[in-house]
Coordinates of C-alpha atoms in Angstrom, one line a residue:
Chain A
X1 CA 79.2 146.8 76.2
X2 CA 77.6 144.7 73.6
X3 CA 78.7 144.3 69.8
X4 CA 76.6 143.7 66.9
X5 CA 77.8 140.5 66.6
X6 CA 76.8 139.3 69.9
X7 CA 73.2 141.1 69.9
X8 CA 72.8 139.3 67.0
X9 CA 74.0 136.1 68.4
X10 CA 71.6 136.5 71.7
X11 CA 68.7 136.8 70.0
X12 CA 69.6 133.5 67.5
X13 CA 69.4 131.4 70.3
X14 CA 65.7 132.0 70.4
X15 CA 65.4 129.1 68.3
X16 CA 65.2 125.6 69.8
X17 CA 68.1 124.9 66.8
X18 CA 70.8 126.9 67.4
X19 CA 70.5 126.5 70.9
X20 CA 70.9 122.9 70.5
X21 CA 73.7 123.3 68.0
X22 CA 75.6 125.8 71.0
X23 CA 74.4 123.2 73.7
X24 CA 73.6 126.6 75.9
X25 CA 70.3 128.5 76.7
X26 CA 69.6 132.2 78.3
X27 CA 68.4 133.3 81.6
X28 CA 67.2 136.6 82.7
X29 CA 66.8 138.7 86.2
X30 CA 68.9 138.5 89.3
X31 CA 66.5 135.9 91.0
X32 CA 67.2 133.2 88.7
X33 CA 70.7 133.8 87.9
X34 CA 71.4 134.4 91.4
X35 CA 69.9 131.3 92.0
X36 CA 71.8 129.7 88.9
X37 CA 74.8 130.7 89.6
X38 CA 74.9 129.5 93.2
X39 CA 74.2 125.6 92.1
X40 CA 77.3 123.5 91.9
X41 CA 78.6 122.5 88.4
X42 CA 76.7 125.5 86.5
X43 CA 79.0 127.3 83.7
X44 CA 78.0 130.6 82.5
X45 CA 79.3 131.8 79.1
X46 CA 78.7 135.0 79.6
X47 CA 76.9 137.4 81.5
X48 CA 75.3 141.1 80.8
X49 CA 74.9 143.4 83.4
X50 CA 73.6 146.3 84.4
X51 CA 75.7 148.5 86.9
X52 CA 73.3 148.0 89.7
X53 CA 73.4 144.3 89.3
X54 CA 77.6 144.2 89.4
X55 CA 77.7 146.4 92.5
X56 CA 75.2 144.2 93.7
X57 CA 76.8 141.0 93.6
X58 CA 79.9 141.5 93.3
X59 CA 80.8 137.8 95.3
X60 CA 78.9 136.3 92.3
X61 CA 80.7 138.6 89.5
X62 CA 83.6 137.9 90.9
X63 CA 83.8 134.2 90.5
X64 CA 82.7 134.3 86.7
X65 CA 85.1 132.9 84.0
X66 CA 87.8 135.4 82.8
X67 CA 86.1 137.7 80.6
X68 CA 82.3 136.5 80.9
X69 CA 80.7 139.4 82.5
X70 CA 80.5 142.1 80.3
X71 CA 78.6 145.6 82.1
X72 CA 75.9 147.0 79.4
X73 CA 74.0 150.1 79.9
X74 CA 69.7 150.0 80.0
X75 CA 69.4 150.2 76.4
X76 CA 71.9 147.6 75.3
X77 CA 70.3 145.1 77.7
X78 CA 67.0 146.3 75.6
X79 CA 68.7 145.2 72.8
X80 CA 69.1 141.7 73.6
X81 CA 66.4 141.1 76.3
X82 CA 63.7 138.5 75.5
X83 CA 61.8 139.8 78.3
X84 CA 58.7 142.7 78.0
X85 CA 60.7 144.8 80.7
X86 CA 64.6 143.7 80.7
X87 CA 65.5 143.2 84.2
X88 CA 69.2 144.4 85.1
X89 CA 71.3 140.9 84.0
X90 CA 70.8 138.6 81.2
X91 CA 73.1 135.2 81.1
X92 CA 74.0 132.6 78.9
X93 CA 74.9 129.2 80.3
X94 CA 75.8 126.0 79.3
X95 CA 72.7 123.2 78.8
X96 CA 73.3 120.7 82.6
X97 CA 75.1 117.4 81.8
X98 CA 73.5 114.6 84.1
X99 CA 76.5 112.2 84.5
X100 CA 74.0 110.2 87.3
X101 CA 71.1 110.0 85.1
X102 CA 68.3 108.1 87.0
X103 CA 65.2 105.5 85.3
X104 CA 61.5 104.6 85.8
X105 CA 63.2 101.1 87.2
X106 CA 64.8 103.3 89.8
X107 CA 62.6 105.9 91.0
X108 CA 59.4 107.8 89.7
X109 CA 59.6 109.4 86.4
X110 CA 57.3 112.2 85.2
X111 CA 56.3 111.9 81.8
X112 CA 55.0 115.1 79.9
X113 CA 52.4 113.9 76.6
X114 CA 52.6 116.9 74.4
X115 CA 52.9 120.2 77.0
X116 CA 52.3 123.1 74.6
X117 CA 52.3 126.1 77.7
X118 CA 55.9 127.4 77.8
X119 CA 54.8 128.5 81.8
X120 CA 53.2 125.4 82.1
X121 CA 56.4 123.0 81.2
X122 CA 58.4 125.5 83.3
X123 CA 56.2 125.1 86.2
X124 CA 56.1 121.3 86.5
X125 CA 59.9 121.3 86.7
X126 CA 60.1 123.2 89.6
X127 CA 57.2 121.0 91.1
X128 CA 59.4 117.5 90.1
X129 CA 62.7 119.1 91.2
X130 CA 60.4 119.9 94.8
X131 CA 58.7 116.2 95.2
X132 CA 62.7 114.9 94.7
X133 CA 62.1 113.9 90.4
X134 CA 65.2 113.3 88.8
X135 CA 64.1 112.9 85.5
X136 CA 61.4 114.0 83.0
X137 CA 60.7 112.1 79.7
X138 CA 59.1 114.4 77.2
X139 CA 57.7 113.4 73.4
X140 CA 60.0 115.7 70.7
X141 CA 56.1 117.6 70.5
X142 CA 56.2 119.1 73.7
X143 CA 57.5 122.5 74.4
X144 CA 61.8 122.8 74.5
X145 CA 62.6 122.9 78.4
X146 CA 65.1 125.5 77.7
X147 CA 63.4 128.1 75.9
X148 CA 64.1 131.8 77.8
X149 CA 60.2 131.0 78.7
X150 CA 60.4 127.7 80.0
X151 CA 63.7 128.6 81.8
X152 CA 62.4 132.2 83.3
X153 CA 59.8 130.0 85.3
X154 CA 61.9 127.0 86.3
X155 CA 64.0 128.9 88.3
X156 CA 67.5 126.6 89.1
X157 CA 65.4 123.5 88.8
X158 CA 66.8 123.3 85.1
X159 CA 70.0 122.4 86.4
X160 CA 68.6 119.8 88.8
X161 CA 66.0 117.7 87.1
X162 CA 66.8 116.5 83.4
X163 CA 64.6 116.7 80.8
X164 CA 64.7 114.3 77.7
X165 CA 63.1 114.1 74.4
X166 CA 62.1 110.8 72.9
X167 CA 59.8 108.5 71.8
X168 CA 57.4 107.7 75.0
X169 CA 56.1 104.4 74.1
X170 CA 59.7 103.3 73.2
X171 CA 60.9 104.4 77.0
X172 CA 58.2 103.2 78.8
X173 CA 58.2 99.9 77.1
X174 CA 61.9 99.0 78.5
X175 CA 60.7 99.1 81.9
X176 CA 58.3 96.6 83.6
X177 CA 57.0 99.2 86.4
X178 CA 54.0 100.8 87.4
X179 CA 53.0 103.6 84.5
X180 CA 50.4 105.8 86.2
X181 CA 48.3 107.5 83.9
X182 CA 46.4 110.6 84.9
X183 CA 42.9 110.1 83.8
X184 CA 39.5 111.8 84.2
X185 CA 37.9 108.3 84.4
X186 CA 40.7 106.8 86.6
X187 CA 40.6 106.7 90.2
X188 CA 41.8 108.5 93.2
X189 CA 45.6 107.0 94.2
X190 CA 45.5 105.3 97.3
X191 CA 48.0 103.2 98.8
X192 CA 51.8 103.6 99.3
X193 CA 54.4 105.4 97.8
X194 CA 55.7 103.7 94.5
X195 CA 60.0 103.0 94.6
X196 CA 59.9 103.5 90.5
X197 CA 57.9 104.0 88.1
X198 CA 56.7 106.8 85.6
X199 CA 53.4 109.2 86.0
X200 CA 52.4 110.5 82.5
X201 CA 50.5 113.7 82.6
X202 CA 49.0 115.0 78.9
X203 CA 48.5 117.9 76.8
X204 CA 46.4 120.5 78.2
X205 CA 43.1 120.4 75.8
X206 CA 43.5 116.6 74.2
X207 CA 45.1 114.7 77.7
X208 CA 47.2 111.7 77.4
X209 CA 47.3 110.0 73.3
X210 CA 45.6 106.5 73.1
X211 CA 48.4 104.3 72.5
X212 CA 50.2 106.1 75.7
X213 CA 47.2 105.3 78.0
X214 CA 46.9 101.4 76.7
X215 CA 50.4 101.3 78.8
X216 CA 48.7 102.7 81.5
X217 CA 48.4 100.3 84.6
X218 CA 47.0 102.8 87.0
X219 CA 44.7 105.4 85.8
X220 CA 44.5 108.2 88.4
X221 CA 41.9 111.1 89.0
X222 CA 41.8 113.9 91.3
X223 CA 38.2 114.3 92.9
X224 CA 36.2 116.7 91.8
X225 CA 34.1 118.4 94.1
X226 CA 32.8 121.4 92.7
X227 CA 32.1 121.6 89.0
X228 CA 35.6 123.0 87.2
X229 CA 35.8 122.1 83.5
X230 CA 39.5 120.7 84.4
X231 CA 42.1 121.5 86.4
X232 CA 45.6 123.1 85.1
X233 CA 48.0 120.7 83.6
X234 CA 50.9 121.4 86.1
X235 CA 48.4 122.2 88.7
X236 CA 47.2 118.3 88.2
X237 CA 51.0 117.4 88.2
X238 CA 51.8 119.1 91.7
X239 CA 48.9 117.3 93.6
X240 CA 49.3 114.0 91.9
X241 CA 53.0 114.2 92.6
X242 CA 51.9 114.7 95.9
X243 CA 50.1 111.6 96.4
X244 CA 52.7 109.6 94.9
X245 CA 55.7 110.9 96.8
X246 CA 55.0 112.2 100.4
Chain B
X1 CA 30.4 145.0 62.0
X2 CA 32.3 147.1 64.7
X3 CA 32.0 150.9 64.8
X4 CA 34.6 153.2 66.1
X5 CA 33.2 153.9 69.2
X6 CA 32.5 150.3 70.4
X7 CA 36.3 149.6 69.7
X8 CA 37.0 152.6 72.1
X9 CA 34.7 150.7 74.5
X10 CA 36.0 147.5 74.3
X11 CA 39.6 148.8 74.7
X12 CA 38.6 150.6 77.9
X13 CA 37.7 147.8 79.0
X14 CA 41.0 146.7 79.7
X15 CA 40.9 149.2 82.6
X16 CA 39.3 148.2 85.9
X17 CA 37.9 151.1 87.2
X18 CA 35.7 151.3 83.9
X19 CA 34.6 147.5 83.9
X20 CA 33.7 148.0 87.9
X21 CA 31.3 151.1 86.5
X22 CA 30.1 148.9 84.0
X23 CA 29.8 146.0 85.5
X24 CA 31.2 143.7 82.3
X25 CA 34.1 141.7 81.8
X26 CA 35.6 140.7 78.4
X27 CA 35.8 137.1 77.4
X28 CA 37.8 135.8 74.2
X29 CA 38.1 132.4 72.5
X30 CA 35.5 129.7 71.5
X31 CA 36.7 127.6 74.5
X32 CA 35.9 129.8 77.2
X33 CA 32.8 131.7 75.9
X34 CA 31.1 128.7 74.4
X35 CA 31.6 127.3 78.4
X36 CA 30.3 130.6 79.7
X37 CA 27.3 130.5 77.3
X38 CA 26.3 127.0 78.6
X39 CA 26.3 128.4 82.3
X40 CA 23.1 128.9 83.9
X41 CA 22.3 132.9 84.7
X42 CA 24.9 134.3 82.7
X43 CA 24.1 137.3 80.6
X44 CA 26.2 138.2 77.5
X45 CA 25.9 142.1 76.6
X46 CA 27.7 141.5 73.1
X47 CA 29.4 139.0 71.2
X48 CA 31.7 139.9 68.3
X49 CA 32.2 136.7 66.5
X50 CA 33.7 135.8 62.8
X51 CA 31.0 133.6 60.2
X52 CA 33.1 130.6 61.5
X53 CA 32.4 131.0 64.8
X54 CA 28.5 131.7 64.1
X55 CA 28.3 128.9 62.0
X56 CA 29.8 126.3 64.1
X57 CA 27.7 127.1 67.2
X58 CA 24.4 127.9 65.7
X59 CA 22.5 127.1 68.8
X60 CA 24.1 128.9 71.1
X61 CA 24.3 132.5 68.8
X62 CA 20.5 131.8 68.3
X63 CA 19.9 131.7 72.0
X64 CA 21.7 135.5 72.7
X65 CA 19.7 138.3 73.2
X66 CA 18.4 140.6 70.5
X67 CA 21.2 142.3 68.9
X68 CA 23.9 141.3 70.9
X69 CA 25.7 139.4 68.2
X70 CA 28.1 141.6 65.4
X71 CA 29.8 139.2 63.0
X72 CA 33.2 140.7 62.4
X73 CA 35.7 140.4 60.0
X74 CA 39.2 139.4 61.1
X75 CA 40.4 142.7 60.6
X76 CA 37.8 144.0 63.1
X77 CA 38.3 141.4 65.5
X78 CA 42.3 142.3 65.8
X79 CA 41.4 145.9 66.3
X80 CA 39.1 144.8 69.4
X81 CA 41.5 141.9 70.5
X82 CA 43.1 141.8 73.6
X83 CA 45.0 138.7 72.8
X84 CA 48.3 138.6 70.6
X85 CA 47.0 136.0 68.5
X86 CA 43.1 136.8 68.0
X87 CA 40.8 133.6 68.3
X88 CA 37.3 133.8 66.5
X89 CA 34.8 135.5 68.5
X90 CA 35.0 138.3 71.4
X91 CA 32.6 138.9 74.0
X92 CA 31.0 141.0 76.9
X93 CA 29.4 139.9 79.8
X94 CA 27.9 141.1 83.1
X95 CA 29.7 140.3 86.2
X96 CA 28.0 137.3 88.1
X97 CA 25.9 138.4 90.7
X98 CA 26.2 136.0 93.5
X99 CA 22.8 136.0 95.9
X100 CA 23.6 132.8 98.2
X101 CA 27.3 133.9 99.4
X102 CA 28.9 132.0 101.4
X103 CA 31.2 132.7 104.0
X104 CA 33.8 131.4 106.1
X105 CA 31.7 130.2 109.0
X106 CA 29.9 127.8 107.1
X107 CA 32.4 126.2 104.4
X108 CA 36.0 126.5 103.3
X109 CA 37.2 129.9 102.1
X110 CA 40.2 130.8 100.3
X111 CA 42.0 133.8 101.2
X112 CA 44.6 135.5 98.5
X113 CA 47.0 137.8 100.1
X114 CA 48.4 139.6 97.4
X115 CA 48.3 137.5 94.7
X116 CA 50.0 139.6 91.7
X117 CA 50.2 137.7 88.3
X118 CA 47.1 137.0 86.4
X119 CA 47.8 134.0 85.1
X120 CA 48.3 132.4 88.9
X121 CA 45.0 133.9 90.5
X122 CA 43.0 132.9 87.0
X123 CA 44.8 129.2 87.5
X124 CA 43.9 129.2 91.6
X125 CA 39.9 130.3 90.5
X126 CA 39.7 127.0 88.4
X127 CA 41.1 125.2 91.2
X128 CA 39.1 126.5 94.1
X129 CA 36.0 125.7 91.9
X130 CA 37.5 122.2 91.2
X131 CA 37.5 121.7 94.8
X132 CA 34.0 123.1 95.5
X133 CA 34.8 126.4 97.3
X134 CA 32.5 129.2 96.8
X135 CA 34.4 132.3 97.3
X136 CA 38.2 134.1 97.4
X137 CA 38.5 136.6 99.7
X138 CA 41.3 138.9 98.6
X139 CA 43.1 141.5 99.5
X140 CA 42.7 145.0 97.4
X141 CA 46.2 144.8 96.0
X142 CA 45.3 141.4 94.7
X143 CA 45.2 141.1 90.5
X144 CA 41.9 141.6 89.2
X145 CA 39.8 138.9 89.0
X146 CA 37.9 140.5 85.5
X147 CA 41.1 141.3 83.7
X148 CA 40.8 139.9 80.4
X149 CA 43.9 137.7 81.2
X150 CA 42.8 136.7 84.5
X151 CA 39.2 135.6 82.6
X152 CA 41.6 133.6 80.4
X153 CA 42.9 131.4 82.7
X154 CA 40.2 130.9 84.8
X155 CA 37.7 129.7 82.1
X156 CA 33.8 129.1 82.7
X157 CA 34.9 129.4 86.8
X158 CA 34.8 133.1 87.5
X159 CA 31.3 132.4 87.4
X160 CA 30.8 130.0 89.7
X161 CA 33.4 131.3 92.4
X162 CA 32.9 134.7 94.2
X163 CA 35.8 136.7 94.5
X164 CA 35.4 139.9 97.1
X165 CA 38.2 142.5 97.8
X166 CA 38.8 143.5 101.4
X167 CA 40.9 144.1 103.9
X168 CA 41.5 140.1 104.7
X169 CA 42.4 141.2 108.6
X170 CA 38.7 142.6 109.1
X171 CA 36.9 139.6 107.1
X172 CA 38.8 136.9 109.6
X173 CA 38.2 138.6 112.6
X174 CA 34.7 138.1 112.0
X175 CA 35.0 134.5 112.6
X176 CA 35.9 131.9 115.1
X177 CA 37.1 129.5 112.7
X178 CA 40.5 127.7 111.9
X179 CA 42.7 130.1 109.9
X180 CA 45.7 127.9 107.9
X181 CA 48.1 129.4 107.1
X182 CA 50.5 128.1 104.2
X183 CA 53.9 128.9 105.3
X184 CA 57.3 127.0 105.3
X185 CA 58.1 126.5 108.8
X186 CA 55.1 125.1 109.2
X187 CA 53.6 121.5 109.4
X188 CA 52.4 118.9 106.9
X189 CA 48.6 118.9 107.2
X190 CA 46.7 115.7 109.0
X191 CA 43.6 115.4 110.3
X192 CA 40.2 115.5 108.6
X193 CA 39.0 117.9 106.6
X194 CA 37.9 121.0 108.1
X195 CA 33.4 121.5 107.5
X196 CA 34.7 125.4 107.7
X197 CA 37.4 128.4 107.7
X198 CA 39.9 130.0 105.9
X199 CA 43.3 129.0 103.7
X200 CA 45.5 131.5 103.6
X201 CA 48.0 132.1 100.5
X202 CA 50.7 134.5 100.2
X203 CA 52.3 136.5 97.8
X204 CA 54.6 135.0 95.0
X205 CA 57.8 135.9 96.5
X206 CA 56.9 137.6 99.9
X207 CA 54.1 135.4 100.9
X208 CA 51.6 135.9 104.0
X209 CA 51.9 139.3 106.0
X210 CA 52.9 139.7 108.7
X211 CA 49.7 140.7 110.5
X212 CA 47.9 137.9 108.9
X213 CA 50.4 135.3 109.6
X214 CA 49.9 135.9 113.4
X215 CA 45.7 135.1 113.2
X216 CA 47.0 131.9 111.4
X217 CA 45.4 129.0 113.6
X218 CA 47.9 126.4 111.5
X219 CA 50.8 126.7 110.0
X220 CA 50.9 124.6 106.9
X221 CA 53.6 123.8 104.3
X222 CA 54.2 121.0 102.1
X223 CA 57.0 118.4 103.0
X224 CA 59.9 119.2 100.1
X225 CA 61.4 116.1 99.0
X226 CA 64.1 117.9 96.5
X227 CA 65.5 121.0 96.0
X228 CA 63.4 123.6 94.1
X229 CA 63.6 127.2 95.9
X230 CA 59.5 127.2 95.9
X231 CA 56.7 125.8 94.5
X232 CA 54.0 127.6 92.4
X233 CA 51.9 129.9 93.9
X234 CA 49.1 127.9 92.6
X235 CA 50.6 124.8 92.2
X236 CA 50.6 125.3 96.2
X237 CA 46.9 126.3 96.3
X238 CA 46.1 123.3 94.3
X239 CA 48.0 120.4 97.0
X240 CA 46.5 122.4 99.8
X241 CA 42.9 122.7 98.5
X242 CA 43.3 118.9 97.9
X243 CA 44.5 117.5 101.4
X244 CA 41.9 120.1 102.7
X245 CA 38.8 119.2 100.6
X246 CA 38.9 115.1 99.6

């Protein structure tokens, strides 16, 4: 079951704040905390279940933290559900801790210029964490990676691929590596795989901020062969990701 | 002003077997209709737009046919709304008629096996324009194409790709072309780019059938680097349309 207390505590960390004060975020739905719960080093806090879900997986349930998993019934997983249509398990887990964290001097580093899209942030960290990213630099603007959106369409990748929030100028300036800017009036990548570096991607409506692109020393453009206004932000990510890592 | 029975209409709108008897689609936001407006042969059956909206785009309400434009209040325009967050002016248009399709024989065409959420099929439309293609064959199940979400994402694009819905077995048997297939055991793609046939995509979580996976030709996937579960569905569509098209 679920006390007041906690209902109340679940839905609090809907704010960016208090889930940086508590260091922890929420998942929901077997897939992802399936998925979450299988990757080394993850800590759940606690865990609300649905019957089905505990019957289920009772491998997983079993190797929770004394005391985490607590069984609710359909309408106290209503209660404190983020989600449209609450699906069976909801978990809290503690934010990833990157002990190995890894720099544009080292390998490629995405850089994010003011995502707003909650699915769209989401969606380019599963697309690093699959082209091998270890790291994505983010200005404070851009959309909090471990909002219960953000998080519902990462999947695991959260754990795997860290995010940090700072200035972007500031972090690209302490590296003297390639910074590929993508750019309607750049040009298609060609040539070899960079070893480091950082690709900056920008907002969805306004692209990448002027002082940002005056770093730039490779603007890059997917072709355009049909007549598209633009393409999706993480759509543009996956493909120019492509390019610059297989 | 809106009367009570064009809300009624509007709202049933949001069903598809009304806008297939009608023949309309809803559009919403200055961004996309203002594009839409702009595109050659497209016919507006009513816009319901606040003064701001009017006044900012003079031109373009002066060029509507008689009587299709309301100015609303904002009260009337959250009562006809399909968004959460209502966004200046509302409209109606017909469904593009398409008189030069074009079909897999002759150029590229993208296949959608059961493509479910909105916001991916409205993201892989922009992107299959992007890349030039002229028409998505899906399968029945498929999301709409003229769901007002689907319209959202897709943006001036739904009228410049052709989406049909049939049985995607029957429309590749008709031709001798290659079929690729995206799939994980299969290969990166090489080779030039194909002057015609079919890319298959599969569902978000159970991708390509079975049936259709066997009149696959190639097997594609795209080489994973790191460790995400799965990429995008149109993330995917977006790297493939890319190696296949530049």
């Amino acid at each position: 079951m679920v006390v007041k207390s906690q209902v109340k505590y679940i839905q609090s960390l809907s704010q960016k704040k208090v889930r940086d004060e508590e260091g922890v975020f929420v998942a929901e739905g077997p897939k992802i905390i399936n998925e979450l719960l299988g990757e080394p080093g993850v800590s759940p806090v606690a865990v609300y279940a649905l019957p089905a879900w505990i019957s289920a997986n009772q491998a997983l349930a079993g190797r929770l933290p004394e005391g985490a998993l607590s069984e609710v019934t359909t309408f106290e997983l209503e209660r404190i559900s983020f989600l449209t249509t609450p699906n069976e398990v909801l978990a809290i887990f503690r934010k990833p801790v990157f002990n190995n964290s890894v720099d544009a001097d080292k390998s490629l580093v995405l850089m994010l210029d003011n995502i707003q899209d909650p699915g769209n942030l989401g969606t380019i960290i599963r697309c690093a964490d699959w082209f091998g990213l270890r790291k994505i630099v983010c200005n404070p603007g851009s959309a909090d990676c471990f909002s219960p959106k953000v998080v519902q369409s990462t999947m695991a990748s959260i754990m795997r691929v860290e995010l940090i929030y700072t200035d972007l100028l500031e972090y690209a300036q302490k590296y003297s590596v390639p910074v590929y800017a993508a750019a309607l009036e750049g040009k298609p990548f060609t040539g070899t795989k960079p070893r480091n570096g950082i690709l900056v991607i920008g907002n969805e409506s306004r692209g990448i901020s002027e002082e940002m692109m005056q770093l730039a020393t490779n603007k890059i453009m997917i072709p355009r062969v049909g007549k598209a206004e633009s393409l999706n932000a993480a759509v543009a990510t996956g493909i120019l990701l492509s390019q610059l890592t297989l």
